[in-house]
PDB file of C-alpha atoms in Angstrom:
ATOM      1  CA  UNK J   1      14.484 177.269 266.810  1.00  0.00           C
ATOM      2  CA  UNK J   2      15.772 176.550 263.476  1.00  0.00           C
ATOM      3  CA  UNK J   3      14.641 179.165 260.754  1.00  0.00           C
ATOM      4  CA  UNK J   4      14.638 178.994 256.732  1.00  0.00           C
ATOM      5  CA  UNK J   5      13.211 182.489 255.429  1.00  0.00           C
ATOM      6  CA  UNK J   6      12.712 183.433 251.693  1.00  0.00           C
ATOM      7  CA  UNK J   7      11.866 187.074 251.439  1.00  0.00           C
ATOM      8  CA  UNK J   8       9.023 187.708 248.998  1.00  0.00           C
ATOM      9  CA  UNK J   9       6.776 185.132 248.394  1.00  0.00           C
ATOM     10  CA  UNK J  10       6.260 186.524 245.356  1.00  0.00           C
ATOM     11  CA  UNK J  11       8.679 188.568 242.728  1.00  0.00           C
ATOM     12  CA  UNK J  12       7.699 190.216 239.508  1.00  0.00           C
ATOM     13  CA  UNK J  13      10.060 191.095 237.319  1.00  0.00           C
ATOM     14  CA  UNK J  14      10.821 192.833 233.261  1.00  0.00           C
ATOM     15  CA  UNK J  15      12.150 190.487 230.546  1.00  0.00           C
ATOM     16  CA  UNK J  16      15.975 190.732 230.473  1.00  0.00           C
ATOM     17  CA  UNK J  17      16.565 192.272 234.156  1.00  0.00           C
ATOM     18  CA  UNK J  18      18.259 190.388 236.439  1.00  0.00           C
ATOM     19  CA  UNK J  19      15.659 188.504 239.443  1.00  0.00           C
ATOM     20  CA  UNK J  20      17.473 188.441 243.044  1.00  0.00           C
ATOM     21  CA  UNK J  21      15.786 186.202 245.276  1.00  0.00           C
ATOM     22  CA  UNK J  22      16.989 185.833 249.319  1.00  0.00           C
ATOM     23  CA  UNK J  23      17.056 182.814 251.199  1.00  0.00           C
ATOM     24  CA  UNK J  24      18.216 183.961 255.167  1.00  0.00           C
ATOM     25  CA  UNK J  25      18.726 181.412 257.993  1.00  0.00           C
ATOM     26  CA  UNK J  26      19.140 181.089 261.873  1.00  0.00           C
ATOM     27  CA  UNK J  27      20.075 178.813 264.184  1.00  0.00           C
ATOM     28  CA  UNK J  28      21.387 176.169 261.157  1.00  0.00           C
ATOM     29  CA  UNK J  29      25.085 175.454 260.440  1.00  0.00           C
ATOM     30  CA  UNK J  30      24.467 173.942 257.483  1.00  0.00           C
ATOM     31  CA  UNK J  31      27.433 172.324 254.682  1.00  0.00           C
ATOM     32  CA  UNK J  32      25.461 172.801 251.734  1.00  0.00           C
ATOM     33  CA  UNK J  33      23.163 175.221 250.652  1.00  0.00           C
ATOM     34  CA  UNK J  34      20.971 174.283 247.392  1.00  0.00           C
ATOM     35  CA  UNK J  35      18.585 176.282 244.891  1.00  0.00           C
ATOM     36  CA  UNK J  36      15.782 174.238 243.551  1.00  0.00           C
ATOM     37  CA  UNK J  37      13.688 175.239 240.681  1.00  0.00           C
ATOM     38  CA  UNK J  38       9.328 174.209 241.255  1.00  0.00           C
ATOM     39  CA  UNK J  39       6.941 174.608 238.755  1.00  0.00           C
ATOM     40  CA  UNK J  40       3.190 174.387 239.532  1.00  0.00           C
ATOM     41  CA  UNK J  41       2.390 170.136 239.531  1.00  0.00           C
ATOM     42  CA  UNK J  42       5.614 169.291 239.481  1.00  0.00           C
ATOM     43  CA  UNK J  43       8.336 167.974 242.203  1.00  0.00           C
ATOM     44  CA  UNK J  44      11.598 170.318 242.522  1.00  0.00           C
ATOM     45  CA  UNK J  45      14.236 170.429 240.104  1.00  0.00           C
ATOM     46  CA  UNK J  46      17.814 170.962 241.268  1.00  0.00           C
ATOM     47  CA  UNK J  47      19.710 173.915 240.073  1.00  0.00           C
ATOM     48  CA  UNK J  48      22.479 174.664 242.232  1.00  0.00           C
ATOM     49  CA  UNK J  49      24.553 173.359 245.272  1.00  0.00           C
ATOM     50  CA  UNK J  50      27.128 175.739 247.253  1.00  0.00           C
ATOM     51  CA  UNK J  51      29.602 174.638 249.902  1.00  0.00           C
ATOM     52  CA  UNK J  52      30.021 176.127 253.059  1.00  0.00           C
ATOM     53  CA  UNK J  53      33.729 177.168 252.277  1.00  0.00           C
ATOM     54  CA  UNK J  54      32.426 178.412 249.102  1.00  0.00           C
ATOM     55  CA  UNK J  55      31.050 182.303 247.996  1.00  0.00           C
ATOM     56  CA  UNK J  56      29.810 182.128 244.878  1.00  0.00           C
ATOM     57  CA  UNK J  57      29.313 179.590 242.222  1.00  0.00           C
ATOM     58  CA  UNK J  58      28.044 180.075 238.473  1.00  0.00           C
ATOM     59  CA  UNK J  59      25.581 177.920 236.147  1.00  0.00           C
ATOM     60  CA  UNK J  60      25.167 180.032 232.759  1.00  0.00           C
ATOM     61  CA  UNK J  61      22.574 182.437 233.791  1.00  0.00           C
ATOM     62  CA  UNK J  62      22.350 181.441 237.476  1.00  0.00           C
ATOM     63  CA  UNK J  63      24.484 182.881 240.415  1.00  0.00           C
ATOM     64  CA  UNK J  64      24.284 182.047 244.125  1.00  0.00           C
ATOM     65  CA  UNK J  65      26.327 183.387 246.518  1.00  0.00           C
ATOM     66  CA  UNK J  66      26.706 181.985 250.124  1.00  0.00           C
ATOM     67  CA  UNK J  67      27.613 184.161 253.409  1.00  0.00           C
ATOM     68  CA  UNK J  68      27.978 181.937 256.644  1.00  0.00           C
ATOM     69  CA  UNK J  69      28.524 184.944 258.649  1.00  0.00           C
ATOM     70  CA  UNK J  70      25.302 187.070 257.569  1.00  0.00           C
ATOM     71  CA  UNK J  71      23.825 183.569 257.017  1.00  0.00           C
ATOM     72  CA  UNK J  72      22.111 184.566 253.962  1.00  0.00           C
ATOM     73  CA  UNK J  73      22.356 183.388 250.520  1.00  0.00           C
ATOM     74  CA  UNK J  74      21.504 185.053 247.015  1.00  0.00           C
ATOM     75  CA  UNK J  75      20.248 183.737 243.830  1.00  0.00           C
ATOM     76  CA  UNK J  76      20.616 185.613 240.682  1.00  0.00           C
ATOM     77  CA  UNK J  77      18.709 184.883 237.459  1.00  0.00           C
ATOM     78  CA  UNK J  78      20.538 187.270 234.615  1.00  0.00           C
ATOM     79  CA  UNK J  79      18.526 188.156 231.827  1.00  0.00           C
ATOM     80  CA  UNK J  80      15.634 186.789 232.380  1.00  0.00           C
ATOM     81  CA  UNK J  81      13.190 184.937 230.586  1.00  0.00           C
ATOM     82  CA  UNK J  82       9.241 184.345 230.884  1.00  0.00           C
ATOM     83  CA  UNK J  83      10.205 180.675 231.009  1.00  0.00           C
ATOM     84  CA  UNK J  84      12.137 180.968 234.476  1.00  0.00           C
ATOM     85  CA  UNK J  85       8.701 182.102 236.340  1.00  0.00           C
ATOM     86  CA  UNK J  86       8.624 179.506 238.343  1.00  0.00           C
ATOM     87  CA  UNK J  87       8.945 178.749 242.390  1.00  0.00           C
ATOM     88  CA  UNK J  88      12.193 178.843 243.610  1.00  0.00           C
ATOM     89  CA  UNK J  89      13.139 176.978 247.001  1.00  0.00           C
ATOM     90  CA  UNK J  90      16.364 177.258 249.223  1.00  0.00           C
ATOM     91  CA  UNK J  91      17.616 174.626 250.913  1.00  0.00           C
ATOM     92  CA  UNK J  92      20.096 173.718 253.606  1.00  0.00           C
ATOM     93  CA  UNK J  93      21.951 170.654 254.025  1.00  0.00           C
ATOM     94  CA  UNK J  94      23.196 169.230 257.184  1.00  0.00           C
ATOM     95  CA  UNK J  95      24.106 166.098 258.006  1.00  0.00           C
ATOM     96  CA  UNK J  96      21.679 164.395 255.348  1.00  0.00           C
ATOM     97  CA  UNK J  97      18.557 166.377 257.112  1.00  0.00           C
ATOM     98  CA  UNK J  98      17.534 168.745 254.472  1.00  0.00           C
ATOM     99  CA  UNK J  99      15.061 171.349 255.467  1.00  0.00           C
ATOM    100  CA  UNK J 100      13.448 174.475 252.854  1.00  0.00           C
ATOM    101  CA  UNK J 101      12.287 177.540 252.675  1.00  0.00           C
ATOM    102  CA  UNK J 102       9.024 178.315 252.274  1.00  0.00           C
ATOM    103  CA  UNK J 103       9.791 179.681 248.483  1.00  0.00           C
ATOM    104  CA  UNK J 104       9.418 182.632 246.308  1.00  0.00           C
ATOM    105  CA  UNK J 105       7.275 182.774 243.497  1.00  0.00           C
ATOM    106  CA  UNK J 106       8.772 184.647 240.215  1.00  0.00           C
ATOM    107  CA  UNK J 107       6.628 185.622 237.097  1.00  0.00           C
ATOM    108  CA  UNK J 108       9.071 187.135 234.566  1.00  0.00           C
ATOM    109  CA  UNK J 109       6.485 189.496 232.084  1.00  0.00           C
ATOM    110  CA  UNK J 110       7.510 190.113 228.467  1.00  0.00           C
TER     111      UNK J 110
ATOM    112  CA  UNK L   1      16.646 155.788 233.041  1.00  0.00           C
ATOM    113  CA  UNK L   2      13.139 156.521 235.563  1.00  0.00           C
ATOM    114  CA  UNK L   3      14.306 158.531 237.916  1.00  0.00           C
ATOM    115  CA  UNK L   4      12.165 158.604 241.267  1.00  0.00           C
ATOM    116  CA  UNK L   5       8.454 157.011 240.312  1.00  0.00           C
ATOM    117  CA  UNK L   6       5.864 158.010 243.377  1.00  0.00           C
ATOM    118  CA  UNK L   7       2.520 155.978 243.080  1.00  0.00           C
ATOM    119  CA  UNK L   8      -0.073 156.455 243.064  1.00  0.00           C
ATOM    120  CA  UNK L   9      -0.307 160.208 242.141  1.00  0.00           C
ATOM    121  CA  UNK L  10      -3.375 160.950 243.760  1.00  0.00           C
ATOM    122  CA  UNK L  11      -5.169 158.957 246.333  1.00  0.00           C
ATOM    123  CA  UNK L  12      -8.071 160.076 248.128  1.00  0.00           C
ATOM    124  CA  UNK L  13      -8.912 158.152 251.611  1.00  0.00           C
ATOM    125  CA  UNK L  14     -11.178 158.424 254.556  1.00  0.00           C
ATOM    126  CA  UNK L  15     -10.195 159.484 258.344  1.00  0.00           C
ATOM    127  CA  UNK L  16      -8.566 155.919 259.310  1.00  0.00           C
ATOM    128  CA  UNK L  17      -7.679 154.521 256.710  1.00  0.00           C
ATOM    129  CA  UNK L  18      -4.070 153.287 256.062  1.00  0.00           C
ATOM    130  CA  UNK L  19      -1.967 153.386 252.920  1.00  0.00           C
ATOM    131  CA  UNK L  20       1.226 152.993 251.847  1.00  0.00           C
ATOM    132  CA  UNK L  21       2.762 155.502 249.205  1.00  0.00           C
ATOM    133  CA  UNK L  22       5.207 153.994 247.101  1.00  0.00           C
ATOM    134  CA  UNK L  23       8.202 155.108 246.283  1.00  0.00           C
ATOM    135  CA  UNK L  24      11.356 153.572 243.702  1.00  0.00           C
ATOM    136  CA  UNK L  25      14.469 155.087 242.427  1.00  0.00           C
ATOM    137  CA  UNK L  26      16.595 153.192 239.504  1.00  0.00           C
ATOM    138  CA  UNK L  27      19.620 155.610 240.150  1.00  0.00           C
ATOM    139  CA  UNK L  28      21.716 153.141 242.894  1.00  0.00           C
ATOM    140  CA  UNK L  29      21.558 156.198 245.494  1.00  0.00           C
ATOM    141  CA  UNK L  30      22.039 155.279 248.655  1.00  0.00           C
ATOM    142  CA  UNK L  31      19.938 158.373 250.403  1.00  0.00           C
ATOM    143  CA  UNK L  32      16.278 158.531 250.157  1.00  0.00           C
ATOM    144  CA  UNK L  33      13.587 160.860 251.685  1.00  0.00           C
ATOM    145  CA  UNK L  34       9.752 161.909 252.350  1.00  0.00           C
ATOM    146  CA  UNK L  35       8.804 165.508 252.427  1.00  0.00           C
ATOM    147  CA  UNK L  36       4.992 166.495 252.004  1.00  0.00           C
ATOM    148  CA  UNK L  37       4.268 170.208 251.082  1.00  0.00           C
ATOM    149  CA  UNK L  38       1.597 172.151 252.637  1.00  0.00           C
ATOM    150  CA  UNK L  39       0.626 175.748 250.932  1.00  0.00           C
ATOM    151  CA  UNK L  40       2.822 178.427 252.326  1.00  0.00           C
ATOM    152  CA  UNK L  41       4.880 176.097 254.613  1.00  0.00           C
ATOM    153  CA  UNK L  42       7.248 174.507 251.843  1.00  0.00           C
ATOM    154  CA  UNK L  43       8.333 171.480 252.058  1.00  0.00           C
ATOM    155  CA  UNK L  44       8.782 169.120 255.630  1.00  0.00           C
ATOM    156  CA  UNK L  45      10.937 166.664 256.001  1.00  0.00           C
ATOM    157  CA  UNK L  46       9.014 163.317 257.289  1.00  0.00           C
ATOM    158  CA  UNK L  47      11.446 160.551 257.478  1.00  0.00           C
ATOM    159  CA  UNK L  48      14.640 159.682 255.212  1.00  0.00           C
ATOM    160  CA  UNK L  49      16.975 156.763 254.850  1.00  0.00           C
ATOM    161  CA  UNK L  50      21.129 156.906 253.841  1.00  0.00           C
ATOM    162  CA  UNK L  51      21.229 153.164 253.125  1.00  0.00           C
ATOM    163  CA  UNK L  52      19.054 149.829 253.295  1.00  0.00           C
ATOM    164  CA  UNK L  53      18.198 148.828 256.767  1.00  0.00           C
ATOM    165  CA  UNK L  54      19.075 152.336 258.055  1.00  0.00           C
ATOM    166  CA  UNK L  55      16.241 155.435 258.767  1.00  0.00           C
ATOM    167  CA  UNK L  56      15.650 158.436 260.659  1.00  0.00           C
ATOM    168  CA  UNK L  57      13.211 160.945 261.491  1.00  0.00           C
ATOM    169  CA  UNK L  58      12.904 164.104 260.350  1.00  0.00           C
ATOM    170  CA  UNK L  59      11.032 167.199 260.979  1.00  0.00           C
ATOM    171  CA  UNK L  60       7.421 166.043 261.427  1.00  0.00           C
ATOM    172  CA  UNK L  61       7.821 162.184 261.706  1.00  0.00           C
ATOM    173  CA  UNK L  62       4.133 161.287 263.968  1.00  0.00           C
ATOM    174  CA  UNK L  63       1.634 159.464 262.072  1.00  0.00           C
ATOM    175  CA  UNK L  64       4.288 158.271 259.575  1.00  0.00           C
ATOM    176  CA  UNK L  65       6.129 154.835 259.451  1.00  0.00           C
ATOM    177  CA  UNK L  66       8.963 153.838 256.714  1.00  0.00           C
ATOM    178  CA  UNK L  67      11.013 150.913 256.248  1.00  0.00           C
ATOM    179  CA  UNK L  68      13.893 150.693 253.792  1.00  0.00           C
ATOM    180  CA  UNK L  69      14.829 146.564 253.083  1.00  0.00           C
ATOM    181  CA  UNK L  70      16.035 147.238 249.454  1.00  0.00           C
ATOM    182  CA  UNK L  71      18.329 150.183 248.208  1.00  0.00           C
ATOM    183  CA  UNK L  72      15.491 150.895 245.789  1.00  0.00           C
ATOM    184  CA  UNK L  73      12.244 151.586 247.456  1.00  0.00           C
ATOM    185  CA  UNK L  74      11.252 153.408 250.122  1.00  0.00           C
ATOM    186  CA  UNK L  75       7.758 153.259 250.836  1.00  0.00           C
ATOM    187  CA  UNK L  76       5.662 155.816 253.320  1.00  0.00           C
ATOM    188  CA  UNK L  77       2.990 154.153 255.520  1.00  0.00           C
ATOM    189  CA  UNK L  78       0.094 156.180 256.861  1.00  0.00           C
ATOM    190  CA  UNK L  79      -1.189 153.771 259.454  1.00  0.00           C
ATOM    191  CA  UNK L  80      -4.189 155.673 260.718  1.00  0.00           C
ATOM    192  CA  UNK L  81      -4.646 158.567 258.159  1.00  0.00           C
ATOM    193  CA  UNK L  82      -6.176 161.839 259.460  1.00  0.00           C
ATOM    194  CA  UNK L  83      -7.466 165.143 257.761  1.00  0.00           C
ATOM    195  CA  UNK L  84      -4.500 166.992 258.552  1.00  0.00           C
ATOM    196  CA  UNK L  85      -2.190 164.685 256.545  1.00  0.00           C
ATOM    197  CA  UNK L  86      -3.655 165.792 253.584  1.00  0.00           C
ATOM    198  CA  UNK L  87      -0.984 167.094 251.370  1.00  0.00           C
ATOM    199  CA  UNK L  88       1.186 166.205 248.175  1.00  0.00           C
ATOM    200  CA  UNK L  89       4.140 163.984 249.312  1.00  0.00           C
ATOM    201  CA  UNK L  90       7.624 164.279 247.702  1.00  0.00           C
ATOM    202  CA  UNK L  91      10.121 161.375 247.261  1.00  0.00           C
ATOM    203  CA  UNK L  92      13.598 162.454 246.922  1.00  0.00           C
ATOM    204  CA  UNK L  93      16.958 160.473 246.703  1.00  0.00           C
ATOM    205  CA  UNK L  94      20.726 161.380 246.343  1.00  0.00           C
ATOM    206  CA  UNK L  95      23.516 159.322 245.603  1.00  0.00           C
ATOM    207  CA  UNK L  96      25.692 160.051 248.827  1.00  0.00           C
ATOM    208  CA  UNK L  97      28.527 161.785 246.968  1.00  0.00           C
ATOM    209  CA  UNK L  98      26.618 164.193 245.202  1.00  0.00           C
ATOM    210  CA  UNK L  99      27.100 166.745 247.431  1.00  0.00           C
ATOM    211  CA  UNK L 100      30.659 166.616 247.421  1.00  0.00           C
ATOM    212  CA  UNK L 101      30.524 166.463 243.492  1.00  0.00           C
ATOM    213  CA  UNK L 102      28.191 169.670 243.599  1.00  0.00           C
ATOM    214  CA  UNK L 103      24.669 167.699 242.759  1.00  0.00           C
ATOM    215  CA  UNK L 104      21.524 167.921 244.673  1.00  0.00           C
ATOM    216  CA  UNK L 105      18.583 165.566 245.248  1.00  0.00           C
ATOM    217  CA  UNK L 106      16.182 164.225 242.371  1.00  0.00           C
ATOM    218  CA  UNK L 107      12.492 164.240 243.173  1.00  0.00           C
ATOM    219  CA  UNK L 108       9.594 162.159 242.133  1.00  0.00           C
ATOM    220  CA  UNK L 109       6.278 164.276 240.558  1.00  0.00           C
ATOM    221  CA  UNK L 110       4.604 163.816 243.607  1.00  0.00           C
ATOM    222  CA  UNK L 111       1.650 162.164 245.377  1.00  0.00           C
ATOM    223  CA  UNK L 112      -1.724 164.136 246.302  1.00  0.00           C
ATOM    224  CA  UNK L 113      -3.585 162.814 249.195  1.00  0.00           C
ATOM    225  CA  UNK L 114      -6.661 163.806 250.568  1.00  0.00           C
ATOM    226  CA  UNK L 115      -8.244 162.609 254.239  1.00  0.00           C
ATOM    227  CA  UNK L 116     -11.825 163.483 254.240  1.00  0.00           C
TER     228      UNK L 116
END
């Protein structure tokens, strides 16, 4: 069956280090893989899309890179902040049927 | 510019009961969706609809019903509500080129229902 897994439900992290967060799949072949951001309340927030043909793609702080063979994808926060502690949810695209992970949970302390 | 408006934001109704959860997008895009989110389970994808007159089911379709006459709205009806649809309910749309153009899906705040 198809499988979206986010390791760590829950990261904690220093102000200014660099938060890595996993999103690994099986049994997808999706065309897009997104990064949304969730804050407690609220409805996701898109952050980043990456192609299938794509590795990596940039958005100021943000980084996500995108491995169809290991089926994996990471996202990078540089320098963090206390005001990126949020939920963050991967999600793969195929065919207009979007399915997400489960999401990990990041509290950035000062 | 509104975005995706969900109403009503919370709802409360009894084992039975049926409701429709409303859902309106003033961005022209032709793809719209329902997800609810359970704790620990992320979000599920319920039904969603790339164009007027056009929808399909997603991951856990049962007990659900949508109908999409306008490019606009997309409303969610629970015809026979039950405890274990209690849940917050997501909206989402995407203009169908935004993926190709690198852009994702816009979301509504949300709708928290509760079957007792």
């Amino acid at each position: 069956s198809q499988k979206i897994e986010q390791n760590s439900e829950a990261l904690n992290i220093q102000e200014g280090k660099t938060a890595t967060l996993t999103c690994n799949y099986t049994n997808y072949s999706p065309a897009y893989l997104q990064w949304y951001r969730q804050d407690p309340g609220r409805g996701p927030v898109f952050l980043l899309l990456i192609r299938e043909n794509e590795k990596e793609k940039r958005k100021e702080r943000l980084k996500v890179t995108f491995d169809t063979t290991l089926k994996q994808s990471l996202f990078h926060i540089t320098a963090s902040q206390p005001a990126d502690s949020a939920t963050y949810l991967c999600a793969l695209d195929a065919n207009n049927d979007m399915r997400f992970g489960a999401g990990t949970r990041l509290t950035v302390k000062p | 510019n509104a975005g995706v408006t969900q109403t009503p934001k919370f709802q409360v109704l009894k084992t039975g009961q049926s409701m429709t959860l409303q859902c309106a997008q003033d961005m022209n895009h032709e793809y719209m969706s329902w997800y609810r989110q359970d704790p620990g389970m992320g979000l599920r994808l319920i039904h969603y609809s790339v164009g007027a007159g056009i929808t399909d089911q997603g991951e856990v379709p049962n007990g659900y019903n949508v109908s999409r006459s306008t490019t606009e709205d997309f409303p969610l009806r629970l015809l026979s509500a039950a405890p274990s649809q209690t849940s917050v309910y997501f909206c989402a749309s995407s203009y169908s080129g935004n993926r190709d153009s690198g852009y994702g899906y816009t979301f509504g705040s949300g709708t928290r229902l509760t079957v007792v």
